[in-house]
Amino acid sequence: MSTPPPVVTKYIEAHKALDLASMHECQANDYVFSDPAFPDSDTKASKAMWAFFIKNREKNKMKVTYGEVKGSGLIWDADYVVDYVFNGRPVVNHIHAHLTLDEAGEKISKQEDSFDFYAWTRQSLGYLEHYLAGQAKAKATVQSFIEKEEAASKL
């Protein structure tokens, strides 16, 4: 098994420590993020998403744990679990991260996370709201948080 390059190790350690500045140091200038809640986010939205969750860590009680990291060259995969509170509800989200490094292997240029969005909406919205509103409401709720963070960063 290959040892992850320093940037991947630093990024994971920063994520676990909820150290936003160190996470941003590991991200390329054109870093993009995608997951079921934030599909195809551009660089600005990607960084705003991380800022929202990490800056609100006292309120959302976020805790991040990582499992094994596997990969080689410019492609790395890791499984991690995020425990936090969303909409006043406890959420335990099991996530698979697919990281792509830039051509020099010095920064993370792309992160594609996958998780069970259906399970996430049941936890974050509750069964009744999930049933009534479905996944569209969950995505809209999350997107509104991102827009607020982007607006606040302009101040």
Short mmCIF file of C-alpha atoms in Angstrom, two decimals:
data_model
loop_
_atom_site.label_atom_id
_atom_site.label_comp_id
_atom_site.label_asym_id
_atom_site.label_seq_id
_atom_site.Cartn_x
_atom_site.Cartn_y
_atom_site.Cartn_z
CA MET A 1 0.00 0.00 0.00
CA SER A 2 1.25 3.46 -0.91
CA THR A 3 1.82 6.22 1.59
CA PRO A 4 -0.27 9.30 0.86
CA PRO A 5 1.67 12.38 -0.24
CA PRO A 6 2.19 15.12 2.39
CA VAL A 7 -0.62 17.32 1.02
CA VAL A 8 -3.21 14.55 1.46
CA THR A 9 -2.03 13.79 5.00
CA LYS A 10 -2.01 17.51 5.91
CA TYR A 11 -5.48 17.99 4.42
CA ILE A 12 -6.97 15.06 6.33
CA GLU A 13 -5.35 16.17 9.60
CA ALA A 14 -6.63 19.72 9.03
CA HIS A 15 -10.12 18.42 8.31
CA LYS A 16 -10.12 16.31 11.49
CA ALA A 17 -8.91 19.34 13.48
CA LEU A 18 -11.48 21.59 11.73
CA ASP A 19 -8.61 23.87 10.74
CA LEU A 20 -10.04 25.82 7.81
CA ALA A 21 -6.87 27.80 7.06
CA SER A 22 -4.77 24.63 6.76
CA MET A 23 -7.43 22.97 4.60
CA HIS A 24 -7.37 25.98 2.26
CA GLU A 25 -3.55 25.80 2.10
CA CYS A 26 -3.89 22.28 0.71
CA GLN A 27 -6.47 23.25 -1.92
CA ALA A 28 -5.42 24.40 -5.38
CA ASN A 29 -6.52 27.86 -6.53
CA ASP A 30 -9.06 26.15 -8.79
CA TYR A 31 -10.18 23.58 -6.16
CA VAL A 32 -13.68 22.26 -6.73
CA PHE A 33 -15.90 20.09 -4.55
CA SER A 34 -18.87 17.91 -5.33
CA ASP A 35 -21.19 15.71 -3.30
CA PRO A 36 -24.91 14.85 -3.38
CA ALA A 37 -25.79 18.04 -1.45
CA PHE A 38 -23.36 20.33 -3.32
CA PRO A 39 -23.09 18.96 -6.85
CA ASP A 40 -20.47 20.55 -9.07
CA SER A 41 -19.65 23.50 -6.81
CA ASP A 42 -17.25 26.04 -8.23
CA THR A 43 -14.16 27.15 -6.29
CA LYS A 44 -15.89 29.96 -4.41
CA ALA A 45 -18.89 27.84 -3.39
CA SER A 46 -16.64 24.93 -2.44
CA LYS A 47 -14.58 27.02 -0.06
CA ALA A 48 -17.73 28.71 1.32
CA MET A 49 -19.25 25.30 2.08
CA TRP A 50 -16.23 24.25 4.16
CA ALA A 51 -16.17 27.67 5.85
CA PHE A 52 -19.84 27.39 6.80
CA PHE A 53 -19.49 24.02 8.49
CA ILE A 54 -16.18 24.73 10.19
CA LYS A 55 -16.93 28.28 11.35
CA ASN A 56 -20.14 26.98 12.91
CA ARG A 57 -18.48 24.01 14.63
CA GLU A 58 -19.50 25.16 18.12
CA LYS A 59 -23.15 25.24 17.08
CA ASN A 60 -23.12 22.12 14.93
CA LYS A 61 -20.81 20.13 17.28
CA MET A 62 -18.91 18.75 14.29
CA LYS A 63 -16.52 15.85 14.74
CA VAL A 64 -14.62 14.25 11.84
CA THR A 65 -12.93 10.85 11.87
CA TYR A 66 -11.06 9.23 9.00
CA GLY A 67 -10.44 5.62 8.09
CA GLU A 68 -7.86 4.22 5.74
CA VAL A 69 -6.48 6.33 2.89
CA LYS A 70 -5.69 4.50 -0.35
CA GLY A 71 -4.40 5.52 -3.72
CA SER A 72 -1.38 6.29 -5.81
CA GLY A 73 -0.01 9.10 -7.88
CA LEU A 74 -2.50 11.92 -8.20
CA ILE A 75 -5.63 9.96 -7.11
CA TRP A 76 -6.46 9.20 -3.45
CA ASP A 77 -9.53 7.81 -1.71
CA ALA A 78 -10.55 7.95 1.93
CA ASP A 79 -13.57 7.08 3.99
CA TYR A 80 -14.58 9.41 6.77
CA VAL A 81 -17.44 9.95 9.19
CA VAL A 82 -18.83 13.33 10.17
CA ASP A 83 -20.95 13.60 13.32
CA TYR A 84 -22.76 16.93 13.63
CA VAL A 85 -26.05 18.69 14.22
CA PHE A 86 -28.01 19.98 11.21
CA ASN A 87 -31.37 21.75 11.57
CA GLY A 88 -31.24 20.81 15.26
CA ARG A 89 -30.99 17.11 14.45
CA PRO A 90 -28.04 14.76 15.03
CA VAL A 91 -26.45 13.50 11.81
CA VAL A 92 -23.88 10.74 11.35
CA ASN A 93 -22.74 10.83 7.74
CA HIS A 94 -20.49 8.09 6.31
CA ILE A 95 -18.62 9.61 3.38
CA HIS A 96 -16.27 8.33 0.69
CA ALA A 97 -13.88 11.02 -0.57
CA HIS A 98 -12.15 10.84 -3.94
CA LEU A 99 -9.29 13.36 -4.07
CA THR A 100 -7.49 14.43 -7.23
CA LEU A 101 -4.21 16.29 -6.92
CA ASP A 102 -2.93 18.94 -9.32
CA GLU A 103 -0.35 17.95 -11.93
CA ALA A 104 2.54 18.69 -9.55
CA GLY A 105 0.95 16.57 -6.80
CA GLU A 106 1.25 19.49 -4.38
CA LYS A 107 -2.37 20.64 -3.98
CA ILE A 108 -5.83 19.07 -4.03
CA SER A 109 -7.62 20.27 -7.16
CA LYS A 110 -10.82 18.25 -6.91
CA GLN A 111 -12.75 16.48 -4.18
CA GLU A 112 -15.72 14.28 -4.99
CA ASP A 113 -17.55 12.96 -1.94
CA SER A 114 -20.28 10.36 -2.05
CA PHE A 115 -22.74 9.31 0.62
CA ASP A 116 -26.30 8.07 0.99
CA PHE A 117 -28.23 11.29 0.42
CA TYR A 118 -31.51 9.58 1.26
CA ALA A 119 -30.16 8.58 4.69
CA TRP A 120 -28.74 12.07 5.19
CA THR A 121 -32.10 13.75 4.49
CA ARG A 122 -33.89 11.41 6.90
CA GLN A 123 -31.42 12.37 9.63
CA SER A 124 -31.21 16.09 8.87
CA LEU A 125 -34.89 16.72 8.15
CA GLY A 126 -36.60 13.93 10.06
CA TYR A 127 -38.84 11.25 8.62
CA LEU A 128 -41.97 13.34 8.17
CA GLU A 129 -40.27 16.30 6.46
CA HIS A 130 -38.18 13.90 4.38
CA TYR A 131 -41.33 12.14 3.25
CA LEU A 132 -43.29 15.33 2.60
CA ALA A 133 -40.58 17.55 1.16
CA GLY A 134 -38.15 15.02 -0.19
CA GLN A 135 -34.58 15.62 -1.17
CA ALA A 136 -35.30 18.89 -2.98
CA LYS A 137 -35.94 20.67 0.32
CA ALA A 138 -32.74 19.28 1.83
CA LYS A 139 -30.71 20.52 -1.13
CA ALA A 140 -32.42 23.92 -0.99
CA THR A 141 -31.74 24.20 2.77
CA VAL A 142 -28.08 23.38 2.32
CA GLN A 143 -27.77 25.74 -0.65
CA SER A 144 -29.27 28.61 1.35
CA PHE A 145 -26.55 28.11 3.97
CA ILE A 146 -23.90 28.38 1.26
CA GLU A 147 -25.42 31.56 -0.17
CA LYS A 148 -25.50 33.15 3.30
CA GLU A 149 -21.83 32.26 3.86
CA GLU A 150 -20.86 33.69 0.47
CA ALA A 151 -22.77 36.90 1.22
CA ALA A 152 -21.15 37.21 4.65
CA SER A 153 -17.69 36.74 3.17
CA LYS A 154 -18.26 39.80 0.95
CA LEU A 155 -18.70 42.08 3.97
#
